[in-house]
PDB file of C-alpha atoms in Angstrom:
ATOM      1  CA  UNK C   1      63.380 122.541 109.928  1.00 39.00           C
ATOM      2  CA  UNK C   2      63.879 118.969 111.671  1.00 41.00           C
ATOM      3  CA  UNK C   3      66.184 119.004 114.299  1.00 56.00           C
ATOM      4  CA  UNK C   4      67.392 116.060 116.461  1.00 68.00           C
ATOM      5  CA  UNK C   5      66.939 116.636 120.229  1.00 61.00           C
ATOM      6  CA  UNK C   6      69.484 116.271 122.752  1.00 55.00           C
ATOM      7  CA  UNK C   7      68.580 114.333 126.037  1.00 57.00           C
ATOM      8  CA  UNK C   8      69.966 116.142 129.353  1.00 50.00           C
ATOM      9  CA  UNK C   9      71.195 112.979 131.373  1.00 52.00           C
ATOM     10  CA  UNK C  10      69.699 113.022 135.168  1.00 50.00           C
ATOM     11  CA  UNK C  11      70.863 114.945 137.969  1.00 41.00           C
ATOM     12  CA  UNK C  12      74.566 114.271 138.855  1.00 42.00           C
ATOM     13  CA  UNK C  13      75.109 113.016 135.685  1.00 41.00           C
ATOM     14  CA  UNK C  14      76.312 117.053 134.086  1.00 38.00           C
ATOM     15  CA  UNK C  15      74.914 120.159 133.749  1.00 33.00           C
ATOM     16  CA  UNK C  16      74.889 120.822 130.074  1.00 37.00           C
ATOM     17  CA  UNK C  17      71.809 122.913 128.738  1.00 35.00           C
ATOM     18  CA  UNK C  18      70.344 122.421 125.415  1.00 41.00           C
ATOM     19  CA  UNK C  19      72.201 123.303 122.019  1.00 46.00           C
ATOM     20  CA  UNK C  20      71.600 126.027 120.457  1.00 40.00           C
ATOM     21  CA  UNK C  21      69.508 126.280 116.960  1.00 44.00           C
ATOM     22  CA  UNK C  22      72.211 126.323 114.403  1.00 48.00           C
ATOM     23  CA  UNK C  23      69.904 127.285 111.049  1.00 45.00           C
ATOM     24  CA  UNK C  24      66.291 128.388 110.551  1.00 51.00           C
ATOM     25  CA  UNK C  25      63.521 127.138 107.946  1.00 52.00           C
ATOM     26  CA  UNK C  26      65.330 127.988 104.272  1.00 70.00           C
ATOM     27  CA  UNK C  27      68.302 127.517 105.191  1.00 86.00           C
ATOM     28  CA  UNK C  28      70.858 123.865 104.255  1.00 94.00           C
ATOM     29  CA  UNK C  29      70.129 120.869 105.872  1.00 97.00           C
ATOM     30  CA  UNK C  30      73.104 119.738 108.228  1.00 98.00           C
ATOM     31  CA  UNK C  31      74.063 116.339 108.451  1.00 98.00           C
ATOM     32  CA  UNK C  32      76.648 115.298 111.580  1.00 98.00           C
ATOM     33  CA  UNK C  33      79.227 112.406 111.019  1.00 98.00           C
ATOM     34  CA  UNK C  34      80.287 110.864 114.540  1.00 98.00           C
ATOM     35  CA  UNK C  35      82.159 107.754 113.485  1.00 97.00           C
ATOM     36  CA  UNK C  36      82.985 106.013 117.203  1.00 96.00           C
ATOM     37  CA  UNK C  37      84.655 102.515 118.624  1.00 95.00           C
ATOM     38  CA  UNK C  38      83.803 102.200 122.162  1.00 95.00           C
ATOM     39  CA  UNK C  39      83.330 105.947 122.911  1.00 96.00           C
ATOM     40  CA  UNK C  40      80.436 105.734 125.757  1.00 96.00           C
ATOM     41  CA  UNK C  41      82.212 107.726 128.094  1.00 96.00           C
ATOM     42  CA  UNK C  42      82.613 110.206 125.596  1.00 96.00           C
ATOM     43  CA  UNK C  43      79.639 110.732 123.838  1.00 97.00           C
ATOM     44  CA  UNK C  44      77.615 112.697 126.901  1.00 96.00           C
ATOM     45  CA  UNK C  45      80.147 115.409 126.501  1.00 95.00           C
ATOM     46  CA  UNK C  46      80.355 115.432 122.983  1.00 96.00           C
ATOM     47  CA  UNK C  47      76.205 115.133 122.265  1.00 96.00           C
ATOM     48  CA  UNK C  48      75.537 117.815 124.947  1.00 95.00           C
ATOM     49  CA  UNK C  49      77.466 120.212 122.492  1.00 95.00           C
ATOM     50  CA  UNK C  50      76.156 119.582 119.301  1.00 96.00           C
ATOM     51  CA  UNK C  51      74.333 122.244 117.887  1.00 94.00           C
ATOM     52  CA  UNK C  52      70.525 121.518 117.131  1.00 88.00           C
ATOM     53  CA  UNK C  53      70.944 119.782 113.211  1.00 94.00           C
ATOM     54  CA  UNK C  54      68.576 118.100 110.756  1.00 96.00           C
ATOM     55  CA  UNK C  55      70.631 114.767 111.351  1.00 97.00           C
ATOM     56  CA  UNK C  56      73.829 113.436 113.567  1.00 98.00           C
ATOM     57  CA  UNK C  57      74.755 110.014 111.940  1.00 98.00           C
ATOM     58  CA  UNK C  58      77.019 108.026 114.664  1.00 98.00           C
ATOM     59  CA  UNK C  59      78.827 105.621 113.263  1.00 98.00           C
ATOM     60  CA  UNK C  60      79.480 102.295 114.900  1.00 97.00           C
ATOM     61  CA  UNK C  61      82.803 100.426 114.404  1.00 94.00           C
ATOM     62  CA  UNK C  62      81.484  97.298 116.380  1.00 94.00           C
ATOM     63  CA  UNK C  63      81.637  98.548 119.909  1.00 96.00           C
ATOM     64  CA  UNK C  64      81.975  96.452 122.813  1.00 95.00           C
ATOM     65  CA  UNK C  65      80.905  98.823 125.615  1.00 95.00           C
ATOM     66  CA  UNK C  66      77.020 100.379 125.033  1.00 95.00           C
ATOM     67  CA  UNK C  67      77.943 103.049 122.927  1.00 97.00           C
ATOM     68  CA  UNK C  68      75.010 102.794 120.430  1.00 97.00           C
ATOM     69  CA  UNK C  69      72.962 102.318 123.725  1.00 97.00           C
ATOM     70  CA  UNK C  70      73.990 105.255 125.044  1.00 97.00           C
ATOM     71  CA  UNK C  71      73.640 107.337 121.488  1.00 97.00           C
ATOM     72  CA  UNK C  72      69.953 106.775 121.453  1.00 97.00           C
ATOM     73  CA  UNK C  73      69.496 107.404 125.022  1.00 96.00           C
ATOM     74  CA  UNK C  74      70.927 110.709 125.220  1.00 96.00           C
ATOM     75  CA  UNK C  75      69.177 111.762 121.411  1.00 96.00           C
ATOM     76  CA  UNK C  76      66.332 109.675 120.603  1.00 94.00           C
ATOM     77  CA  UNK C  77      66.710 111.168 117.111  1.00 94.00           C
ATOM     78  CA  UNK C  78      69.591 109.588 116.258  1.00 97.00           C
ATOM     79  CA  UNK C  79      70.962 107.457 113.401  1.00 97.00           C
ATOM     80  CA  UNK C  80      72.544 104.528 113.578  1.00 98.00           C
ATOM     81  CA  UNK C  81      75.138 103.257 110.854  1.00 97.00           C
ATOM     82  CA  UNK C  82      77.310 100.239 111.218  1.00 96.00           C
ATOM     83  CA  UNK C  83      80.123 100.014 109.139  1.00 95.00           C
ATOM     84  CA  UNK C  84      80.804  97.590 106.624  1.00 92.00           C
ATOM     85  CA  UNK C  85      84.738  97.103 107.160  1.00 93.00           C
ATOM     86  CA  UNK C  86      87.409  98.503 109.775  1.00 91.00           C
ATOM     87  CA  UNK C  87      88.595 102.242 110.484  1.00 90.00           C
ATOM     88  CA  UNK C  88      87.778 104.921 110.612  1.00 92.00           C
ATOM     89  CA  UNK C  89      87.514 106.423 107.246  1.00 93.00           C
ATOM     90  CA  UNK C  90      85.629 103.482 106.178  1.00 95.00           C
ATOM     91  CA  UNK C  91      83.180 104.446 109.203  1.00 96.00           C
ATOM     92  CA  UNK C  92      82.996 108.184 107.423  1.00 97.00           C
ATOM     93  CA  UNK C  93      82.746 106.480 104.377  1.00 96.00           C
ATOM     94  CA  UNK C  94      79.340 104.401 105.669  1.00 96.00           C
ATOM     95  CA  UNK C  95      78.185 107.871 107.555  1.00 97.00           C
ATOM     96  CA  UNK C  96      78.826 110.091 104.031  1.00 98.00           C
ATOM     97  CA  UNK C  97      76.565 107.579 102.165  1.00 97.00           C
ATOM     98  CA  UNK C  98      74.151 107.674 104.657  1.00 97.00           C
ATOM     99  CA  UNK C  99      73.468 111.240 105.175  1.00 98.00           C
ATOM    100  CA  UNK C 100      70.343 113.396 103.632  1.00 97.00           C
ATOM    101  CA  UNK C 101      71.631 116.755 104.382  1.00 97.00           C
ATOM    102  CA  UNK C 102      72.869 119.797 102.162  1.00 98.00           C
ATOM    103  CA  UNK C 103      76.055 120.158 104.010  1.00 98.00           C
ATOM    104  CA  UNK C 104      78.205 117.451 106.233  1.00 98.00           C
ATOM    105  CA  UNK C 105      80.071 117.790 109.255  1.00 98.00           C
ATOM    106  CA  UNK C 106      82.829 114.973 110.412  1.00 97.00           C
ATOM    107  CA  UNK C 107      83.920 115.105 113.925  1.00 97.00           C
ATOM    108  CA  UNK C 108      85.006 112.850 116.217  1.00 96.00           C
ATOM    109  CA  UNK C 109      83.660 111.205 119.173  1.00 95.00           C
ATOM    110  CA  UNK C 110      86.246 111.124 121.618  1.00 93.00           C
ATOM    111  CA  UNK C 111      85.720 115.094 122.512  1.00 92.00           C
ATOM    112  CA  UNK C 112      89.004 116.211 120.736  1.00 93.00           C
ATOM    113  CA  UNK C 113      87.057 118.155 118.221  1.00 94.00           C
ATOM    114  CA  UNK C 114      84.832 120.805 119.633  1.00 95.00           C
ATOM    115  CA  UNK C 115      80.869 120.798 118.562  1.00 96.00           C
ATOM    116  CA  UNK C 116      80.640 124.195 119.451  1.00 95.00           C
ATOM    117  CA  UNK C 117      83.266 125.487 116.158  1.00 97.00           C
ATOM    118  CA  UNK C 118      80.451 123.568 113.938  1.00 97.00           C
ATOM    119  CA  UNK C 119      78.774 127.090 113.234  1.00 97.00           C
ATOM    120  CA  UNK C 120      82.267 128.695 111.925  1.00 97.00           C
ATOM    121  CA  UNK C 121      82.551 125.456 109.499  1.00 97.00           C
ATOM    122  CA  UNK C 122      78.949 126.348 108.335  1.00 97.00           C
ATOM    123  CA  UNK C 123      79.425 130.358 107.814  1.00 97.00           C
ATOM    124  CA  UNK C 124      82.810 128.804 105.894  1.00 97.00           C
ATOM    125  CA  UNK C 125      80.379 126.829 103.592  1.00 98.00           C
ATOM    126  CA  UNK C 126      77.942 129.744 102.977  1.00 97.00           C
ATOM    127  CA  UNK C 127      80.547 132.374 102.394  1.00 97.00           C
ATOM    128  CA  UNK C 128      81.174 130.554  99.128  1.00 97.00           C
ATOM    129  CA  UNK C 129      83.624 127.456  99.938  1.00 98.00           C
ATOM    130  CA  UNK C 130      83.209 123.876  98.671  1.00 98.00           C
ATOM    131  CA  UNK C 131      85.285 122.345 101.504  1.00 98.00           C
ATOM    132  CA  UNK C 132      85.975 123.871 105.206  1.00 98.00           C
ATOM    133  CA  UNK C 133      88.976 122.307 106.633  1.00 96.00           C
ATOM    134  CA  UNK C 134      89.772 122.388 110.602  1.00 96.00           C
ATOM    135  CA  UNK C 135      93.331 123.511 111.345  1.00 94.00           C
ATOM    136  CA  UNK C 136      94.891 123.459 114.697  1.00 89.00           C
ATOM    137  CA  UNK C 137      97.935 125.773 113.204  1.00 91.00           C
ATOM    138  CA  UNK C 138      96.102 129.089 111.858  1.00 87.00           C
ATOM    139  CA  UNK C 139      94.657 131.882 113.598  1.00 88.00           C
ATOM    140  CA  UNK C 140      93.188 131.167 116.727  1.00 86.00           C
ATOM    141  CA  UNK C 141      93.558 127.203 116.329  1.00 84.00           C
ATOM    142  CA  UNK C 142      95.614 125.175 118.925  1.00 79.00           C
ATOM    143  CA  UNK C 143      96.123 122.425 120.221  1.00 85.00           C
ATOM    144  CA  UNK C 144      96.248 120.518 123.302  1.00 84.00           C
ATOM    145  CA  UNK C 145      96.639 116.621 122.406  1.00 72.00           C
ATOM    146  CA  UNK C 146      99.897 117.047 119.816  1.00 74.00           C
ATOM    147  CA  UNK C 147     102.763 115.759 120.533  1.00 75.00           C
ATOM    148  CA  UNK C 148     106.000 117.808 119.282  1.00 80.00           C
ATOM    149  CA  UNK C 149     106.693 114.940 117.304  1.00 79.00           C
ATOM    150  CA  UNK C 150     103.526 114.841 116.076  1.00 76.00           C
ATOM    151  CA  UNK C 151     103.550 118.726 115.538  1.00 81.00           C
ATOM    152  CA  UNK C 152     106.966 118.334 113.174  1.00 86.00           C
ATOM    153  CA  UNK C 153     105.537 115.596 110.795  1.00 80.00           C
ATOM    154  CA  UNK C 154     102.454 116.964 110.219  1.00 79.00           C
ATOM    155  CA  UNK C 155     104.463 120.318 109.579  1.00 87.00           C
ATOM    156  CA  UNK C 156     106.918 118.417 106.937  1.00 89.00           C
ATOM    157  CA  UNK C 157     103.790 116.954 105.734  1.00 91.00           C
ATOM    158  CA  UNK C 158     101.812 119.697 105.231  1.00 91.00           C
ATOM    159  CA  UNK C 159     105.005 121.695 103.227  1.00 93.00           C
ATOM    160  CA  UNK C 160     105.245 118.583 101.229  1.00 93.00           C
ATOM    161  CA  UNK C 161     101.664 118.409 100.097  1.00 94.00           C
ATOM    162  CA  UNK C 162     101.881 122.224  99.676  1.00 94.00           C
ATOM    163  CA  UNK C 163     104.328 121.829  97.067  1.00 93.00           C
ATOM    164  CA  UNK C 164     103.334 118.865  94.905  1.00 92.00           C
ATOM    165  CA  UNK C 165      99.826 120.069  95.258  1.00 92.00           C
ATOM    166  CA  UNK C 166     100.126 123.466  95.005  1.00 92.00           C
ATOM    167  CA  UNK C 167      97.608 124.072  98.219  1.00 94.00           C
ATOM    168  CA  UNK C 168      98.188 126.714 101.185  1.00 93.00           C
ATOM    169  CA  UNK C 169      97.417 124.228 103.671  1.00 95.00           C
ATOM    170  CA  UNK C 170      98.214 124.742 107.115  1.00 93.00           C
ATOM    171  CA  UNK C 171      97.480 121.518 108.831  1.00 92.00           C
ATOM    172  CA  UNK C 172      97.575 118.615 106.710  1.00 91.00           C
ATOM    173  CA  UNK C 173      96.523 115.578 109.131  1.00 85.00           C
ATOM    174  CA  UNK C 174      93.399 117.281 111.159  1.00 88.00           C
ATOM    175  CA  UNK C 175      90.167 115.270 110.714  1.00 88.00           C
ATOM    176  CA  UNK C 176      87.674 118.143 111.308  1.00 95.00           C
ATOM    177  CA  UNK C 177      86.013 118.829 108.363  1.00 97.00           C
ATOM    178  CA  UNK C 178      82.785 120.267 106.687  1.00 98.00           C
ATOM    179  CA  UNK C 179      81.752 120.372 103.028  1.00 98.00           C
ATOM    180  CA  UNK C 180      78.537 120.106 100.474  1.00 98.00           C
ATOM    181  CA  UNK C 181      76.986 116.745 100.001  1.00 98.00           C
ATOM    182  CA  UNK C 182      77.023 117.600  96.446  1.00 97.00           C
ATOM    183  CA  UNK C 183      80.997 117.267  96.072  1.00 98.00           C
ATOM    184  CA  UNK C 184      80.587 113.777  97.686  1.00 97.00           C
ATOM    185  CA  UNK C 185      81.804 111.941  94.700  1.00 96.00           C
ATOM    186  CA  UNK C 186      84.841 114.019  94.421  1.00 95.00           C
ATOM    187  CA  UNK C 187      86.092 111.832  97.007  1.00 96.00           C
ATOM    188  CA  UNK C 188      85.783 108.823  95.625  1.00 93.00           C
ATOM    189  CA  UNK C 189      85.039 106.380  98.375  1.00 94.00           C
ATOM    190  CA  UNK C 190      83.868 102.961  98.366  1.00 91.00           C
ATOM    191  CA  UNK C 191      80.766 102.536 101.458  1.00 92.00           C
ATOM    192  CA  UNK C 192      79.154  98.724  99.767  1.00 90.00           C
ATOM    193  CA  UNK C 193      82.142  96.364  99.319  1.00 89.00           C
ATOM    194  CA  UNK C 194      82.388  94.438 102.531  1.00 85.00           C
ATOM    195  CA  UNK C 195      85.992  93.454 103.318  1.00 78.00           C
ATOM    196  CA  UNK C 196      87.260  91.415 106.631  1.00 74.00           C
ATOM    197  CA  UNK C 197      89.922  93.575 106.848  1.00 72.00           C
ATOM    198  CA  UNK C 198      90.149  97.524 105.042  1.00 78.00           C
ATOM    199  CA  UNK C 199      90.497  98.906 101.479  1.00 84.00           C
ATOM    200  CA  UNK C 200      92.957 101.793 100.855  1.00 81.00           C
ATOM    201  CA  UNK C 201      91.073 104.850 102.484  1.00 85.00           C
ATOM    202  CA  UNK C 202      89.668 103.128 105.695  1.00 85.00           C
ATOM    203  CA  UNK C 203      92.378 103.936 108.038  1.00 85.00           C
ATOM    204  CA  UNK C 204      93.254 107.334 109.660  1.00 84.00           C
ATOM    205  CA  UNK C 205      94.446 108.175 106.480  1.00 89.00           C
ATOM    206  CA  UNK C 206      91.382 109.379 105.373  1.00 93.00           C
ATOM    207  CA  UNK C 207      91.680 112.797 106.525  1.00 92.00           C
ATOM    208  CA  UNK C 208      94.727 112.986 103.948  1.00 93.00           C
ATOM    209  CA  UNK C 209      92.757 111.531 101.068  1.00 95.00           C
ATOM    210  CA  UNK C 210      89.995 113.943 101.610  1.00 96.00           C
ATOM    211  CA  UNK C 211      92.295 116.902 101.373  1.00 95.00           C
ATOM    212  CA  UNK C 212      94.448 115.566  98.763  1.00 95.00           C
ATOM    213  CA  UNK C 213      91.149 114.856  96.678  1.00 95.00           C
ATOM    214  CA  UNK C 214      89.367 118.113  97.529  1.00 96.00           C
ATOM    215  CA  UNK C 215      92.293 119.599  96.342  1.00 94.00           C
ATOM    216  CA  UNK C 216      92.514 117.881  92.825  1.00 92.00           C
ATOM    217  CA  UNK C 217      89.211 118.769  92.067  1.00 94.00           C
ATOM    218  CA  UNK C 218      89.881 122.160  92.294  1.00 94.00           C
ATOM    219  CA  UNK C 219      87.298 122.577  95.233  1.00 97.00           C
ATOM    220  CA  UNK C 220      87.362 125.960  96.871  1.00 97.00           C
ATOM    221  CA  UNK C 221      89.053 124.919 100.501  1.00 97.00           C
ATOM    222  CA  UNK C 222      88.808 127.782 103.521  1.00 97.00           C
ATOM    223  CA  UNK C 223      90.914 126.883 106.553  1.00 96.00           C
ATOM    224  CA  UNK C 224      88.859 127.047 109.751  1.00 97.00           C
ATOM    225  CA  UNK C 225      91.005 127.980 113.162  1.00 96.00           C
ATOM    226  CA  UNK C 226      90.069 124.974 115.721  1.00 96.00           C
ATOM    227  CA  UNK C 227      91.691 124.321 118.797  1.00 93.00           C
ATOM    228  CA  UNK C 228      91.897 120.012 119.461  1.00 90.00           C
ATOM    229  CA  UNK C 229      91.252 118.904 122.699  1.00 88.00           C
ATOM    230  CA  UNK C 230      92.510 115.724 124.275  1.00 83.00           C
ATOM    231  CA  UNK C 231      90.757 112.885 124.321  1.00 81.00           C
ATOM    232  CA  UNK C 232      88.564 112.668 127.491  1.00 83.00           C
ATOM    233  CA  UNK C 233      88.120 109.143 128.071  1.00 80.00           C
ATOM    234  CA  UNK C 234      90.358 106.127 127.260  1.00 63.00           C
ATOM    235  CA  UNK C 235      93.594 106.502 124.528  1.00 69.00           C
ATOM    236  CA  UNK C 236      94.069 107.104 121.330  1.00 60.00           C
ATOM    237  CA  UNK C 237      94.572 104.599 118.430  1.00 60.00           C
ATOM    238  CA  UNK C 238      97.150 106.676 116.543  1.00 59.00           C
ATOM    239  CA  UNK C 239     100.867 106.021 115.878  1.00 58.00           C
ATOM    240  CA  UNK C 240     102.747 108.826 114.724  1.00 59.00           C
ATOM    241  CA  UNK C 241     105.033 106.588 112.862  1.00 64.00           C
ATOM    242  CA  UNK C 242     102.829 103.956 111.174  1.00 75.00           C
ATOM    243  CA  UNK C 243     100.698 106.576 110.707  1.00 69.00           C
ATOM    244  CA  UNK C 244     102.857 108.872 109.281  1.00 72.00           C
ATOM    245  CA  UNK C 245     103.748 106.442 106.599  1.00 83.00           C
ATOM    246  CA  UNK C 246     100.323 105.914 106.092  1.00 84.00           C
ATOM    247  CA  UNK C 247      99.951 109.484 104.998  1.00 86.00           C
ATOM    248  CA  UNK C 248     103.251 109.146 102.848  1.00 89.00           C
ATOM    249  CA  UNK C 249     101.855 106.503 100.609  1.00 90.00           C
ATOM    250  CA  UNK C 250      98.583 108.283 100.345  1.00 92.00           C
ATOM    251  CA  UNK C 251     100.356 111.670  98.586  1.00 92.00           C
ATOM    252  CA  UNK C 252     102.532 108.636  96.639  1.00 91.00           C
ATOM    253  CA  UNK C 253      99.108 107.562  95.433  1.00 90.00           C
ATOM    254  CA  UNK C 254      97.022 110.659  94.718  1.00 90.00           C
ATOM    255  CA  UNK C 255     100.442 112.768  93.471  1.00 84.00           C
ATOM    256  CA  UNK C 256     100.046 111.197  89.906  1.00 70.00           C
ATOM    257  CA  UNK C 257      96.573 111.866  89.754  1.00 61.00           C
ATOM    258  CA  UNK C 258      96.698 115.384  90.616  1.00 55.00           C
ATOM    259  CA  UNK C 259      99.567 115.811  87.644  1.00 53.00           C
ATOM    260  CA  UNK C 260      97.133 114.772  84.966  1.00 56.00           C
ATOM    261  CA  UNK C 261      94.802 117.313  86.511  1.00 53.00           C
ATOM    262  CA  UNK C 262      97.425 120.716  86.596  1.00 51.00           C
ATOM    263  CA  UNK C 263      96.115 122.015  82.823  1.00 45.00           C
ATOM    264  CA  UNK C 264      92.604 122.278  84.081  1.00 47.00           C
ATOM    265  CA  UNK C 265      90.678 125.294  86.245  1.00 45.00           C
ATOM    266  CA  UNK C 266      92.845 127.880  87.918  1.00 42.00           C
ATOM    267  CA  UNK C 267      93.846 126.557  91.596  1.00 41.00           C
ATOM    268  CA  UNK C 268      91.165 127.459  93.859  1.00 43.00           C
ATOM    269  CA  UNK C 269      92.743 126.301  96.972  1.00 40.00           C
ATOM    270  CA  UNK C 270      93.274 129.161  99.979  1.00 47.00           C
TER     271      UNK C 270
END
């Protein structure tokens, strides 16, 4: 298979060695989603840990600093998408469209989400689910970036969405996620209209919608342990209020949806 090549930066720079192979010749293609604002700091940590794939798509949001610069320095291999409007799920959005591979991997660029759990969201895929979700609340997930307040609305969340949705789903509002290309259109979102500002979807509620949707479509969703680490360079864009709300009107919006669905397929959430 094709596999995109990791530069090690120069002495003093870090010590990381290369990734490790993740598949062989037969098996899926892996395509890597890194959507990223501004994240050159970060990326060296994050690209020395990616596995070896057939593609990492990084995602640029418009960066000021020399993150694309600094992208194709460390892996020449690279793929470069800008984004058509603003946040982050429309940057997944632009990245999903883009992608060639069998399966697709979302992380994030700021080194919260850890490269090296990628192989446990592929053995997810292969064992037979549609859709492996990252959660930070079962087995040996954890996390060190969540704030206790943080920690209780995502847990009120989560028992929400359990009930209206009839899901088992640990950890609602965790963006680390891996599923086949081929359920792409499940999700339903829009990568071609340019907007000045964002259509419903492009914000950090996007990791919502994508679970909400996987789970009206009956996918079959495995949870995959992952511990979060904090960010390592620069802050964080979230606001656990406006935020929160954000992820209140999306169940508002996708609860009707998923009642016309309930006569159809057994659940196949788990």
């Amino acid at each position: 298979m094709s596999t995109v090549p990791y530069i090690r930066p120069e002495a003093g720079a870090g010590t990381e060695l290369p990734p490790p192979v993740l598949a062989t010749a037969g098996e899926p293609l892996v395509s890597i989603i890194i959507p990223a604002l501004n994240e050159a700091l970060n990326l060296p940590h994050v690209m020395a840990a990616l596995p070896q794939v057939d593609e990492v798509i990084l995602v640029d949001g418009g960066s000021t600093d020399d993150t694309v610069d600094v992208a194709r320095r460390l892996m020449p291999g690279v793929r470069i998408v800008q984004q058509n409007r603003r946040g982050k799920g429309n940057a997944l959005a632009c990245g999903f469209a883009a992608a060639t591979g069998d399966i697709i991997v979302m992380i994030d660029a700021d080194g919260s989400t850890d490269p090296k759990e990628i192989p446990s969201f592929i053995a997810a895929l292969r064992a037979g689910a549609d859709f492996a979700k990252g959660s930070r609340f079962s087995g040996s997930g954890g996390s060190a970036d969540i704030t206790r307040l943080r920690r209780l609305g995502n847990l009120g969340l989560s028992l929400m969405v359990n009930i209206l949705f009839r899901t088992r789903y640990s950890d609602l509002c965790y963006g680390y996620n891996a599923f086949w290309a081929r359920h792409l259109d499940v999700f339903g979102l829009d990568s071609t209209t340019p907007a000045d500002g964002r259509l419903w979807g492009d914000g950090f509620e996007i990791e919502t919608l994508l679970n909400l949707r996987a789970a009206r479509a009956r996918l079959r969703i495995v949870e995959v342990p992952s511990f979060e680490q904090q960010r390592i360079h620069g802050e964080s864009n979230l606001n656990a209020f406006t935020d929160g709300m954000r992820v209140l009107r999306t169940i508002a919006r996708e609860w009707p949806r998923r009642r016309s669905a309930a006569a159809r397929a057994p659940e196949r959430t788990r």
